[in-house]
mmCIF file of C-alpha atoms in Angstrom:
data_model
loop_
_atom_site.group_PDB
_atom_site.id
_atom_site.type_symbol
_atom_site.label_atom_id
_atom_site.label_comp_id
_atom_site.label_asym_id
_atom_site.label_seq_id
_atom_site.Cartn_x
_atom_site.Cartn_y
_atom_site.Cartn_z
ATOM 1 C CA UNK A 18 1.195 9.880 1.780
ATOM 2 C CA UNK A 19 4.115 12.217 2.382
ATOM 3 C CA UNK A 20 5.573 11.484 -1.053
ATOM 4 C CA UNK A 21 2.228 12.189 -2.719
ATOM 5 C CA UNK A 22 1.892 15.461 -0.811
ATOM 6 C CA UNK A 23 5.456 16.384 -1.729
ATOM 7 C CA UNK A 24 4.793 15.725 -5.402
ATOM 8 C CA UNK A 25 1.591 17.770 -5.261
ATOM 9 C CA UNK A 26 3.347 20.592 -3.390
ATOM 10 C CA UNK A 27 6.114 20.775 -5.986
ATOM 11 C CA UNK A 28 3.686 20.722 -8.880
ATOM 12 C CA UNK A 29 4.863 17.346 -10.144
ATOM 13 C CA UNK A 30 2.205 14.857 -11.274
ATOM 14 C CA UNK A 31 1.287 12.032 -8.940
ATOM 15 C CA UNK A 32 2.171 9.631 -11.748
ATOM 16 C CA UNK A 33 5.831 10.236 -10.770
ATOM 17 C CA UNK A 34 5.185 8.644 -7.361
ATOM 18 C CA UNK A 35 6.206 5.198 -8.566
ATOM 19 C CA UNK A 36 9.557 6.476 -9.861
ATOM 20 C CA UNK A 37 10.221 8.453 -6.665
ATOM 21 C CA UNK A 38 9.537 5.339 -4.589
ATOM 22 C CA UNK A 39 11.407 3.014 -6.921
ATOM 23 C CA UNK A 40 12.455 -0.293 -5.349
ATOM 24 C CA UNK A 41 16.008 0.480 -6.482
ATOM 25 C CA UNK A 42 16.135 3.374 -4.002
ATOM 26 C CA UNK A 43 14.626 1.568 -1.016
ATOM 27 C CA UNK A 44 17.690 0.011 0.636
ATOM 28 C CA UNK A 45 19.712 3.231 0.659
ATOM 29 C CA UNK A 46 16.799 5.592 1.274
ATOM 30 C CA UNK A 47 15.278 3.361 3.931
ATOM 31 C CA UNK A 48 18.550 2.894 5.805
ATOM 32 C CA UNK A 49 19.293 6.614 5.636
ATOM 33 C CA UNK A 50 15.826 7.499 6.896
ATOM 34 C CA UNK A 51 16.073 5.150 9.895
ATOM 35 C CA UNK A 52 19.621 6.281 10.737
ATOM 36 C CA UNK A 53 18.438 9.894 10.551
ATOM 37 C CA UNK A 54 15.588 9.090 12.926
ATOM 38 C CA UNK A 55 18.005 7.529 15.419
ATOM 39 C CA UNK A 56 20.359 10.502 15.170
ATOM 40 C CA UNK A 57 17.453 12.925 15.618
ATOM 41 C CA UNK A 58 16.266 11.117 18.734
ATOM 42 C CA UNK A 59 19.803 11.136 20.139
ATOM 43 C CA UNK A 60 20.358 14.823 19.334
ATOM 44 C CA UNK A 61 16.933 15.794 20.688
ATOM 45 C CA UNK A 62 17.556 13.832 23.869
ATOM 46 C CA UNK A 63 20.958 15.510 24.272
ATOM 47 C CA UNK A 64 19.642 19.030 23.666
ATOM 48 C CA UNK A 65 16.646 18.425 25.906
ATOM 49 C CA UNK A 66 18.814 17.047 28.722
ATOM 50 C CA UNK A 67 21.738 19.463 28.525
ATOM 51 C CA UNK A 68 20.074 22.741 27.548
ATOM 52 C CA UNK A 69 16.416 22.464 28.482
ATOM 53 C CA UNK A 70 16.745 20.059 31.420
ATOM 54 C CA UNK A 71 13.840 18.030 29.979
ATOM 55 C CA UNK A 72 13.283 14.364 29.217
ATOM 56 C CA UNK A 73 11.986 12.923 25.945
ATOM 57 C CA UNK A 74 8.670 12.342 27.745
ATOM 58 C CA UNK A 75 8.540 16.088 28.534
ATOM 59 C CA UNK A 76 8.831 16.722 24.790
ATOM 60 C CA UNK A 77 5.856 14.507 24.004
ATOM 61 C CA UNK A 78 7.805 11.313 23.385
ATOM 62 C CA UNK A 79 6.815 8.982 26.228
ATOM 63 C CA UNK A 80 8.514 5.993 24.620
ATOM 64 C CA UNK A 81 8.058 3.792 27.693
ATOM 65 C CA UNK A 82 4.412 4.655 27.991
ATOM 66 C CA UNK A 83 1.948 1.748 27.830
ATOM 67 C CA UNK A 84 -0.556 3.222 25.303
ATOM 68 C CA UNK A 85 2.201 3.860 22.735
ATOM 69 C CA UNK A 86 0.386 1.804 20.083
ATOM 70 C CA UNK A 87 -2.857 3.731 20.656
ATOM 71 C CA UNK A 88 -0.984 7.023 20.309
ATOM 72 C CA UNK A 89 0.795 5.809 17.177
ATOM 73 C CA UNK A 90 -2.519 4.824 15.577
ATOM 74 C CA UNK A 91 -4.072 8.182 16.556
ATOM 75 C CA UNK A 92 -1.160 10.026 14.943
ATOM 76 C CA UNK A 93 -1.409 7.885 11.838
ATOM 77 C CA UNK A 94 -5.148 8.654 11.604
ATOM 78 C CA UNK A 95 -4.539 12.394 12.059
ATOM 79 C CA UNK A 96 -2.005 12.292 9.223
ATOM 80 C CA UNK A 97 -4.541 10.443 7.061
ATOM 81 C CA UNK A 98 -7.183 13.053 7.871
ATOM 82 C CA UNK A 99 -4.809 15.844 6.837
ATOM 83 C CA UNK A 100 -4.001 14.035 3.599
ATOM 84 C CA UNK A 101 -7.649 13.336 2.800
ATOM 85 C CA UNK A 102 -8.637 16.932 3.518
ATOM 86 C CA UNK A 103 -5.912 18.265 1.193
ATOM 87 C CA UNK A 104 -6.735 15.779 -1.554
ATOM 88 C CA UNK A 105 -10.488 16.314 -1.108
ATOM 89 C CA UNK A 106 -10.168 20.090 -1.443
ATOM 90 C CA UNK A 107 -7.875 19.694 -4.450
ATOM 91 C CA UNK A 108 -10.287 17.334 -6.190
ATOM 92 C CA UNK A 109 -13.312 19.501 -5.334
ATOM 93 C CA UNK A 110 -11.583 22.575 -6.800
ATOM 94 C CA UNK A 111 -10.506 20.670 -9.898
ATOM 95 C CA UNK A 112 -6.783 21.073 -9.210
ATOM 96 C CA UNK A 113 -6.174 17.409 -9.863
ATOM 97 C CA UNK A 114 -7.975 14.150 -10.400
ATOM 98 C CA UNK A 115 -7.293 10.629 -9.276
ATOM 99 C CA UNK A 116 -6.628 7.909 -11.778
ATOM 100 C CA UNK A 117 -4.864 4.602 -11.298
ATOM 101 C CA UNK A 118 -1.283 4.535 -12.540
ATOM 102 C CA UNK A 119 -0.367 1.115 -11.186
ATOM 103 C CA UNK A 120 -2.082 -2.193 -10.578
ATOM 104 C CA UNK A 121 -3.053 -3.471 -7.105
ATOM 105 C CA UNK A 122 0.214 -5.373 -6.500
ATOM 106 C CA UNK A 123 2.376 -2.431 -7.567
ATOM 107 C CA UNK A 124 0.234 -0.070 -5.475
ATOM 108 C CA UNK A 125 0.776 -2.227 -2.374
ATOM 109 C CA UNK A 126 4.517 -2.319 -3.059
ATOM 110 C CA UNK A 127 4.582 1.473 -3.393
ATOM 111 C CA UNK A 128 2.680 1.831 -0.103
ATOM 112 C CA UNK A 129 5.111 -0.529 1.666
ATOM 113 C CA UNK A 130 8.112 1.365 0.324
ATOM 114 C CA UNK A 131 6.535 4.632 1.402
ATOM 115 C CA UNK A 132 6.130 3.349 4.953
ATOM 116 C CA UNK A 133 9.674 2.003 5.132
ATOM 117 C CA UNK A 134 11.272 5.190 3.835
ATOM 118 C CA UNK A 135 8.858 7.988 4.686
ATOM 119 C CA UNK A 136 7.615 6.983 8.141
ATOM 120 C CA UNK A 137 10.975 7.692 9.803
ATOM 121 C CA UNK A 138 11.329 10.905 7.772
ATOM 122 C CA UNK A 139 7.955 12.111 9.055
ATOM 123 C CA UNK A 140 8.957 11.135 12.596
ATOM 124 C CA UNK A 141 12.136 13.211 12.271
ATOM 125 C CA UNK A 142 10.060 16.241 11.271
ATOM 126 C CA UNK A 143 7.602 15.749 14.141
ATOM 127 C CA UNK A 144 10.322 15.250 16.744
ATOM 128 C CA UNK A 145 12.336 18.260 15.628
ATOM 129 C CA UNK A 146 9.534 20.694 14.780
ATOM 130 C CA UNK A 147 6.772 19.861 17.273
ATOM 131 C CA UNK A 148 8.586 17.772 19.855
ATOM 132 C CA UNK A 149 11.471 20.160 20.416
ATOM 133 C CA UNK A 150 11.225 23.496 18.564
ATOM 134 C CA UNK A 151 7.543 24.201 19.273
ATOM 135 C CA UNK A 152 7.935 23.604 22.990
ATOM 136 C CA UNK A 153 11.204 25.500 23.299
ATOM 137 C CA UNK A 154 9.714 28.498 21.499
ATOM 138 C CA UNK A 155 6.544 28.316 23.621
ATOM 139 C CA UNK A 156 8.571 28.866 26.769
ATOM 140 C CA UNK A 157 9.995 32.085 25.305
ATOM 141 C CA UNK A 158 7.364 33.322 22.835
ATOM 142 C CA UNK A 159 4.167 31.830 24.281
ATOM 143 C CA UNK A 160 1.999 29.439 22.302
ATOM 144 C CA UNK A 161 0.879 31.675 19.375
ATOM 145 C CA UNK A 162 4.452 32.785 18.694
ATOM 146 C CA UNK A 163 5.698 29.217 18.996
ATOM 147 C CA UNK A 164 3.088 27.923 16.518
ATOM 148 C CA UNK A 165 3.958 30.711 14.064
ATOM 149 C CA UNK A 166 7.710 30.289 14.516
ATOM 150 C CA UNK A 167 7.772 26.502 14.231
ATOM 151 C CA UNK A 168 5.415 26.619 11.222
ATOM 152 C CA UNK A 169 7.652 29.124 9.448
ATOM 153 C CA UNK A 170 10.769 27.046 10.152
ATOM 154 C CA UNK A 171 8.916 23.915 8.956
ATOM 155 C CA UNK A 172 8.019 25.651 5.675
ATOM 156 C CA UNK A 173 11.488 27.187 5.304
ATOM 157 C CA UNK A 174 13.163 23.778 5.613
ATOM 158 C CA UNK A 175 10.817 22.384 2.960
ATOM 159 C CA UNK A 176 11.499 25.384 0.714
ATOM 160 C CA UNK A 177 14.781 23.688 -0.197
ATOM 161 C CA UNK A 178 12.802 21.014 -2.067
ATOM 162 C CA UNK A 179 13.041 21.206 -5.851
ATOM 163 C CA UNK A 180 10.317 23.036 -7.766
ATOM 164 C CA UNK A 181 9.000 24.829 -4.662
ATOM 165 C CA UNK A 182 6.391 27.509 -5.341
ATOM 166 C CA UNK A 183 4.904 30.264 -3.187
ATOM 167 C CA UNK A 184 1.581 28.418 -3.143
ATOM 168 C CA UNK A 185 3.306 25.298 -1.827
ATOM 169 C CA UNK A 186 5.170 27.386 0.754
ATOM 170 C CA UNK A 187 1.903 28.876 2.046
ATOM 171 C CA UNK A 188 0.449 25.355 2.172
ATOM 172 C CA UNK A 189 3.438 24.198 4.201
ATOM 173 C CA UNK A 190 3.014 27.051 6.684
ATOM 174 C CA UNK A 191 -0.658 26.071 7.061
ATOM 175 C CA UNK A 192 0.339 22.408 7.449
ATOM 176 C CA UNK A 193 2.777 23.486 10.167
ATOM 177 C CA UNK A 194 -0.023 25.328 11.980
ATOM 178 C CA UNK A 195 -2.291 22.278 11.647
ATOM 179 C CA UNK A 196 0.358 19.885 12.946
ATOM 180 C CA UNK A 197 1.363 22.205 15.811
ATOM 181 C CA UNK A 198 -2.303 22.579 16.782
ATOM 182 C CA UNK A 199 -2.772 18.808 16.741
ATOM 183 C CA UNK A 200 0.322 18.414 18.916
ATOM 184 C CA UNK A 201 -0.894 21.041 21.374
ATOM 185 C CA UNK A 202 -4.342 19.442 21.500
ATOM 186 C CA UNK A 203 -3.085 15.995 22.439
ATOM 187 C CA UNK A 204 0.238 16.948 24.025
ATOM 188 C CA UNK A 205 2.324 14.350 22.236
ATOM 189 C CA UNK A 206 4.323 14.030 19.052
ATOM 190 C CA UNK A 207 3.147 11.230 16.736
#
């Protein structure tokens, strides 16, 4: 999902998704993504403890909490809703159309690779942008300023992606607002 959104945001055709998620890149990309997630959790925990005097649970990461699976599924569904709304609007406006570029087996392999590599990358973004930055800014700038600030930082970090356009940047700011609002509504990072 994230890879497809990234391709759409950079103006590249979705037919490139299979080359982006090539099996040749999975071991390195997957390992790097999971190591980055671990480092982000460690850094966030350290900053929260030492500077903010907060726990990971205070930042919306109640890892020991019993309904973790329910929360994970809810977050996954919210991400799917965001994706479907973006794709639905794009299709309705004629910006792009869906057509199969791979058979069922290859499509399942691409989806599995996407989960292995992109799930931890998405978690890193949620932990850093909504789990830590949004809440830290809210204590100083109140909620509207925190949503605006974290959304702008989210878009600015993505602006380093190749082929970034102003339209994609505006979409990323709006995605940041959406994700921050979802976080504030449920009080947890997913």
